[in-house]
XYZ file of C-alpha atoms in Angstrom:
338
model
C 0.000 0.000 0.000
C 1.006 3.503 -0.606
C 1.638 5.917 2.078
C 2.516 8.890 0.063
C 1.571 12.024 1.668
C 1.465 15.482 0.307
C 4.496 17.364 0.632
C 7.204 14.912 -0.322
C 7.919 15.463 -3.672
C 8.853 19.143 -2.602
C 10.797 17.735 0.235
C 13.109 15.650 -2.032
C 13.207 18.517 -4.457
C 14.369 20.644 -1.435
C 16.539 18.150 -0.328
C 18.494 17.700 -3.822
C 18.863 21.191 -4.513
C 20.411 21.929 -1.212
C 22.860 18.951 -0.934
C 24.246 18.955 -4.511
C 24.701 22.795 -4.354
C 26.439 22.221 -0.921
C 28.436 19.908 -2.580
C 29.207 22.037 -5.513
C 30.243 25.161 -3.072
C 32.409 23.112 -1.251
C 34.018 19.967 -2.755
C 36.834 22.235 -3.913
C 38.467 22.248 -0.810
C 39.250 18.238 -1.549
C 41.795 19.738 -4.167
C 43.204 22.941 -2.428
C 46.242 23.732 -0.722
C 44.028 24.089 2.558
C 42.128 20.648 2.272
C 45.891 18.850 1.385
C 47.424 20.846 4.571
C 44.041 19.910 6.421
C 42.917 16.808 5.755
C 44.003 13.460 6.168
C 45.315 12.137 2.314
C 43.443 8.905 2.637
C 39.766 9.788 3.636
C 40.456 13.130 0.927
C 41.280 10.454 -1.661
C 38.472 8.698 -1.039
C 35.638 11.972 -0.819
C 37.561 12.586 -4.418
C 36.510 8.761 -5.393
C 33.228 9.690 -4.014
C 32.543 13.216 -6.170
C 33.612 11.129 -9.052
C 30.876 8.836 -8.501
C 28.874 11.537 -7.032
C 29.203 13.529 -10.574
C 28.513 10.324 -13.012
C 24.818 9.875 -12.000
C 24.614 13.754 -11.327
C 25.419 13.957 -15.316
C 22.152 11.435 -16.048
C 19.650 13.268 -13.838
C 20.658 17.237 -14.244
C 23.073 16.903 -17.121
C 22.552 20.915 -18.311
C 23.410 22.258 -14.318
C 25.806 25.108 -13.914
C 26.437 23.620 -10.154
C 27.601 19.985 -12.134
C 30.092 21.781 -13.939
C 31.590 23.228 -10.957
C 31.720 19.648 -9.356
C 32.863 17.844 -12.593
C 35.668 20.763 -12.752
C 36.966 19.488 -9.332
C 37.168 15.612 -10.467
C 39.046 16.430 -13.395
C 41.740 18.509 -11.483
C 42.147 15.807 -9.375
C 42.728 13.458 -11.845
C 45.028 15.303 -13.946
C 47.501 15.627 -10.850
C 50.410 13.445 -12.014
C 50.988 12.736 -7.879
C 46.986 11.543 -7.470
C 47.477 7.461 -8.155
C 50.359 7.449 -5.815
C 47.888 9.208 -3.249
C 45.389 5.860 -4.031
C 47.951 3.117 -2.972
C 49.401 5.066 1.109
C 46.960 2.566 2.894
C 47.486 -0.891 1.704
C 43.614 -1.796 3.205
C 42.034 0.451 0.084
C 44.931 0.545 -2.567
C 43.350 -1.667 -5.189
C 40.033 -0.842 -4.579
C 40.505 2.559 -4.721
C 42.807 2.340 -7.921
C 39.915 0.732 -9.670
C 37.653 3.060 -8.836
C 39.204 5.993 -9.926
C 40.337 3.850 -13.483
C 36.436 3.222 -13.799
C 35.522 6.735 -13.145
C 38.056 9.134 -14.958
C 36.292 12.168 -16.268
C 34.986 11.665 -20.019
C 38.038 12.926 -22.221
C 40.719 12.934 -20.017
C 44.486 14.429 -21.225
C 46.026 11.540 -18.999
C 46.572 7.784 -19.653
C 47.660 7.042 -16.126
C 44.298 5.107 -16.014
C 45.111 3.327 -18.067
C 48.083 2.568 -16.691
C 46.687 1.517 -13.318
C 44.373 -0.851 -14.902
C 47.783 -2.863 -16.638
C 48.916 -2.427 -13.446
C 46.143 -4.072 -11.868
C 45.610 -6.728 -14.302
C 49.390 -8.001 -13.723
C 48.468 -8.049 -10.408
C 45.452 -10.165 -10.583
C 43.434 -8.133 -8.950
C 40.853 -8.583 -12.372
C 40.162 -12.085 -11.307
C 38.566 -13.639 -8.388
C 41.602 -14.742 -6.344
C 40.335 -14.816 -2.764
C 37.786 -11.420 -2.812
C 35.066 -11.781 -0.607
C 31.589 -12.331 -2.552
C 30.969 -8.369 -1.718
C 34.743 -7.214 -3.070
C 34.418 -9.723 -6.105
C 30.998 -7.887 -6.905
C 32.155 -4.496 -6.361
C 35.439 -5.208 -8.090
C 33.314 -6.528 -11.327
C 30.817 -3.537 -11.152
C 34.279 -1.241 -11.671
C 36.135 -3.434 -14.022
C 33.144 -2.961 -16.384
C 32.362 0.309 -15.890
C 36.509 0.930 -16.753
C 35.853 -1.040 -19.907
C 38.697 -3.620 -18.179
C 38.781 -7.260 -19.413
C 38.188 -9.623 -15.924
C 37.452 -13.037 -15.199
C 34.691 -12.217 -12.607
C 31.700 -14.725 -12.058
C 28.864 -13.274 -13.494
C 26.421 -11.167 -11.820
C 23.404 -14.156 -11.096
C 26.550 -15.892 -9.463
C 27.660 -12.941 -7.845
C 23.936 -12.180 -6.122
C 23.623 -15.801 -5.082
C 26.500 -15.724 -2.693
C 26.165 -12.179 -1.357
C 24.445 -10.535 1.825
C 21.243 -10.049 0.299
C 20.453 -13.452 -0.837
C 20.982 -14.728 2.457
C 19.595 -12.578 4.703
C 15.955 -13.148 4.696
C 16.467 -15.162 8.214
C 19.061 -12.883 9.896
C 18.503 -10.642 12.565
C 18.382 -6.893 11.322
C 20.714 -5.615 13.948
C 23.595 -8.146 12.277
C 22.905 -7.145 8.056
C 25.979 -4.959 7.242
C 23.844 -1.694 5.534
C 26.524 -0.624 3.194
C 27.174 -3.916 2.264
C 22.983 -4.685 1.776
C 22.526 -1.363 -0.161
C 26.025 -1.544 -2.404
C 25.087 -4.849 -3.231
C 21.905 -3.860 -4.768
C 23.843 -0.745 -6.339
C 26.262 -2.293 -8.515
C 23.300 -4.933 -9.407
C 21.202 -2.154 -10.875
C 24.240 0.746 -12.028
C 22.873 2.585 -8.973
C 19.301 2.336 -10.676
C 20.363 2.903 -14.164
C 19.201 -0.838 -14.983
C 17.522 -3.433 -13.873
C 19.063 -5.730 -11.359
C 18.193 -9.020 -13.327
C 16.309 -10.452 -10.379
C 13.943 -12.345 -10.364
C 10.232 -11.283 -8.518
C 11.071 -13.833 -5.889
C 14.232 -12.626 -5.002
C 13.390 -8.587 -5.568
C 10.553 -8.811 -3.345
C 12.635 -10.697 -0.893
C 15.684 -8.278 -1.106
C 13.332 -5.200 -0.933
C 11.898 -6.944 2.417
C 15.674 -6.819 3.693
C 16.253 -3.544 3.041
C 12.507 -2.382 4.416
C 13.763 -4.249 7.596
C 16.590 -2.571 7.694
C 15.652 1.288 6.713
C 13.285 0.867 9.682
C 16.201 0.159 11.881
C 18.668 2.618 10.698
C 15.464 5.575 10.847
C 14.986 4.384 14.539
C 18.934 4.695 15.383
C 18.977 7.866 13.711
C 21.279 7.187 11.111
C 21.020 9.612 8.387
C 23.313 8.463 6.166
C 22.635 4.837 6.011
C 18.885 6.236 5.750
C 19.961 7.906 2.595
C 21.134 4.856 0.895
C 18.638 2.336 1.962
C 16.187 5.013 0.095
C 18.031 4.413 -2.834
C 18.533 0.925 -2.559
C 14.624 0.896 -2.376
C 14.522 2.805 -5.753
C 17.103 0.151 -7.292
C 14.909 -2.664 -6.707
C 11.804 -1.069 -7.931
C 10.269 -0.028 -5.187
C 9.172 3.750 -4.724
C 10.805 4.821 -1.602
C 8.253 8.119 -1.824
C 4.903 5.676 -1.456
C 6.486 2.809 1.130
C 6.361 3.700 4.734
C 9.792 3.265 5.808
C 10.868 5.334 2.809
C 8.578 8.495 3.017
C 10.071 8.750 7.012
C 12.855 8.477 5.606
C 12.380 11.676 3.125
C 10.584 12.920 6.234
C 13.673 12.609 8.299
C 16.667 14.290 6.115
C 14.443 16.773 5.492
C 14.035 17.742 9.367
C 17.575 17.794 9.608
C 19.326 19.177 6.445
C 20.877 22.283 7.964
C 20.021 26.284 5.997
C 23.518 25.709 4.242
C 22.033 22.588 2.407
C 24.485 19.975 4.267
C 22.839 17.125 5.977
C 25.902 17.699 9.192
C 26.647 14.856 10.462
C 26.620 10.930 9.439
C 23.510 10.254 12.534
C 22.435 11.679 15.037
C 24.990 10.483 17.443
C 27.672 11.920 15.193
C 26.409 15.099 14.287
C 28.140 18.222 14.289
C 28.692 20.042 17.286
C 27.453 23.945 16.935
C 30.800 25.411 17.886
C 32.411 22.972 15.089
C 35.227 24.771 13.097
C 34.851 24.796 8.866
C 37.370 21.881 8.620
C 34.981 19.780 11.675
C 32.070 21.051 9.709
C 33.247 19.449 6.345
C 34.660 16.549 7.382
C 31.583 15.399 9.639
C 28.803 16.790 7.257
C 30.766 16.026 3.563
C 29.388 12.091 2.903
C 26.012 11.816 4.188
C 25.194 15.327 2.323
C 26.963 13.155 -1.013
C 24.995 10.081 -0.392
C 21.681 12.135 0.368
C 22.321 14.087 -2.781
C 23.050 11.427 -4.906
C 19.475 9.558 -3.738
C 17.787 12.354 -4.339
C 18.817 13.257 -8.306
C 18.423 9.689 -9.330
C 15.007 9.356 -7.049
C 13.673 12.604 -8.010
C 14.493 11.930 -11.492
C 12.170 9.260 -12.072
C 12.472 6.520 -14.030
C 12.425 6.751 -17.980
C 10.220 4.153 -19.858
C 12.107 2.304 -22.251
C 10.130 -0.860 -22.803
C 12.349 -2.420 -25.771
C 15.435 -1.802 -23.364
C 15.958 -4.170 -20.252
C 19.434 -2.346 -19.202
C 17.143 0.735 -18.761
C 15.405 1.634 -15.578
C 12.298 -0.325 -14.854
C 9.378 1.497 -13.468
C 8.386 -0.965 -10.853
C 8.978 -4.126 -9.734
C 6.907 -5.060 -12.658
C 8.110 -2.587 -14.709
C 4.714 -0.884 -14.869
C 4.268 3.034 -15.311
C 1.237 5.232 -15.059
C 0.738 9.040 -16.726
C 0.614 9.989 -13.213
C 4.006 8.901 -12.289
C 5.644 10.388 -15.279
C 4.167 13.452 -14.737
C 5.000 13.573 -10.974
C 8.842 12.462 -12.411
C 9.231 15.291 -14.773
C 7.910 17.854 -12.534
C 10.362 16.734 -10.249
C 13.045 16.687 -12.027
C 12.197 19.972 -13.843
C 12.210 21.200 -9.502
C 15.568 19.313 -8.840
C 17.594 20.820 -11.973
């Protein structure tokens, strides 16, 4: 049944434009003499990774905004910094997942080939193969190896669901489901919502129920970032996280406590930022749930286009069923959002 009350379209519309601006305003500081004297090089590396990703599905849902410009002008800096892969391997726990990443996610026309290079690099390795990845590394490792164009030998992604968190967690107690590993899971399945995840109805229905479970946990432990991508995971498997309970107090939520600036400050509740907080506290707590909030709301907001002869595109439903309403409602939103 739908619980869709009046009110939340404009609160996700609210919600993008003040997160992705936020972003926009401030992501330069990732790249500037103050954020490299400021912050620590491995968590900036990896807020850099996240724009990246951040600015990919931003250039599907808004691709004509000034403030994407701004943000895409950031990534490409970055990239274009001869010193930048060296900056991927200093922690040994990340290196090869985050040199991956940022092969998969160079900026469209980029004057380096030192992606390229890190992919050879990572194919002599054997880091394009399954070796001994965990079912969640060997999915996420595929999803970038074929968004970098990379030849792999990864299982496909039916094999890849079967042995993941998802699948199995149908019988688990909520309080022991890893979130980010639940709702990345489901991202890489469906190109962050971009396609279908190839499920079938009987396991959709039962990896929406897992991530219903669990949005209703993280929105009573107050954790707004998880919240944010359990919303999206919702999206990715068809559901409409606008018209589900769990989902619309979930819109309800980080739209109580995005903050006048736009930011959403502070990863939960518990980990919010403190009022006297400096600009470097500030960033640093409020920088990734305002990201993952942002991103949920552009590809939410945006709808989902019909494209009936196309299963890679977005389905409308679990069923892939559409109604005038709902395209209307996703236009108008995404006409608000841009």
């Amino acid at each position: 049944m739908s619980t869709r009350s009046a009110g939340l379209d404009e609160a996700v519309a609210s919600l993008s434009m003040g997160t992705r601006h936020w972003i926009a305003r401030h992501a330069g500081y990732l790249d500037s003499p103050a954020g490299h004297a400021e912050l620590p090089v491995t968590p900036r590396v990896k807020a850099l990774l996240q724009l990246a990703l951040l600015c990919r599905y931003w250039g599907e849902s808004a691709p004509v905004e000034t403030a994407l410009h701004g943000a895409r002008s950031i990534v490409e800096q970055a990239w274009q910094r001869p010193e930048f892969p060296r900056l991927l391997t200093l922690d040994g726990r990340y290196a090869r997942q985050f040199e991956l990443m940022y092969s998969a996610l160079a900026p469209s026309g980029s004057v380096t080939d030192a992606p390229r290079a890190v992919l050879a690099r990572l194919k002599d390795a054997g880091y394009l193969a399954p070796g001994r990845k965990a079912p969640y590394l060997h999915l996420e490792a595929r999803f970038y190896a074929d968004l970098a164009g990379a030849e792999h030998e990864f299982a496909s992604y039916d094999e890849l669901y079967a042995a993941s968190l998802p699948a199995r967690a149908a019988t688990l107690p909520v309080a022991d489901l890893d979130a980010c590993v639940v709702t990345h899971t489901v991202f890489y399945l469906s190109d962050f919502g971009l396609r279908d995840p190839g499920l079938t109805d009987e396991a959709r229905e039962q990896a929406l129920q897992v991530v219903e479970r669990l949005t209703h946990h993280c929105l009573g432990l107050g954790e707004w970032d998880l919240v944010g991508k359990l919303l999206l995971a919702q999206y990715c498997l068809g559901a409409d996280p606008l018209g589900t309970p769990s989902g619309a107090a979930g819109i309800r939520m980080l739209a109580e406590v995005q903050a006048p600036d736009g930011a959403i400050p502070g990863k939960s509740v518990v980990r919010r930022a403190p009022a006297d907080a400096t600009p470097v506290q500030y960033f640093r707590k409020s920088y990734q749930a305002t990201l993952v909030t942002a991103l949920t709301t552009l590809i939410v907001g945006s709808g989902r286009p019909v494209a009936p002869d196309t299963p890679a595109g977005r389905s409308t439903s679990a069923t892939g069923a559409t109604s005038a309403a709902e395209a209307t409602r996703a236009t108008a939103v995404q006409e608000a959002t841009r």
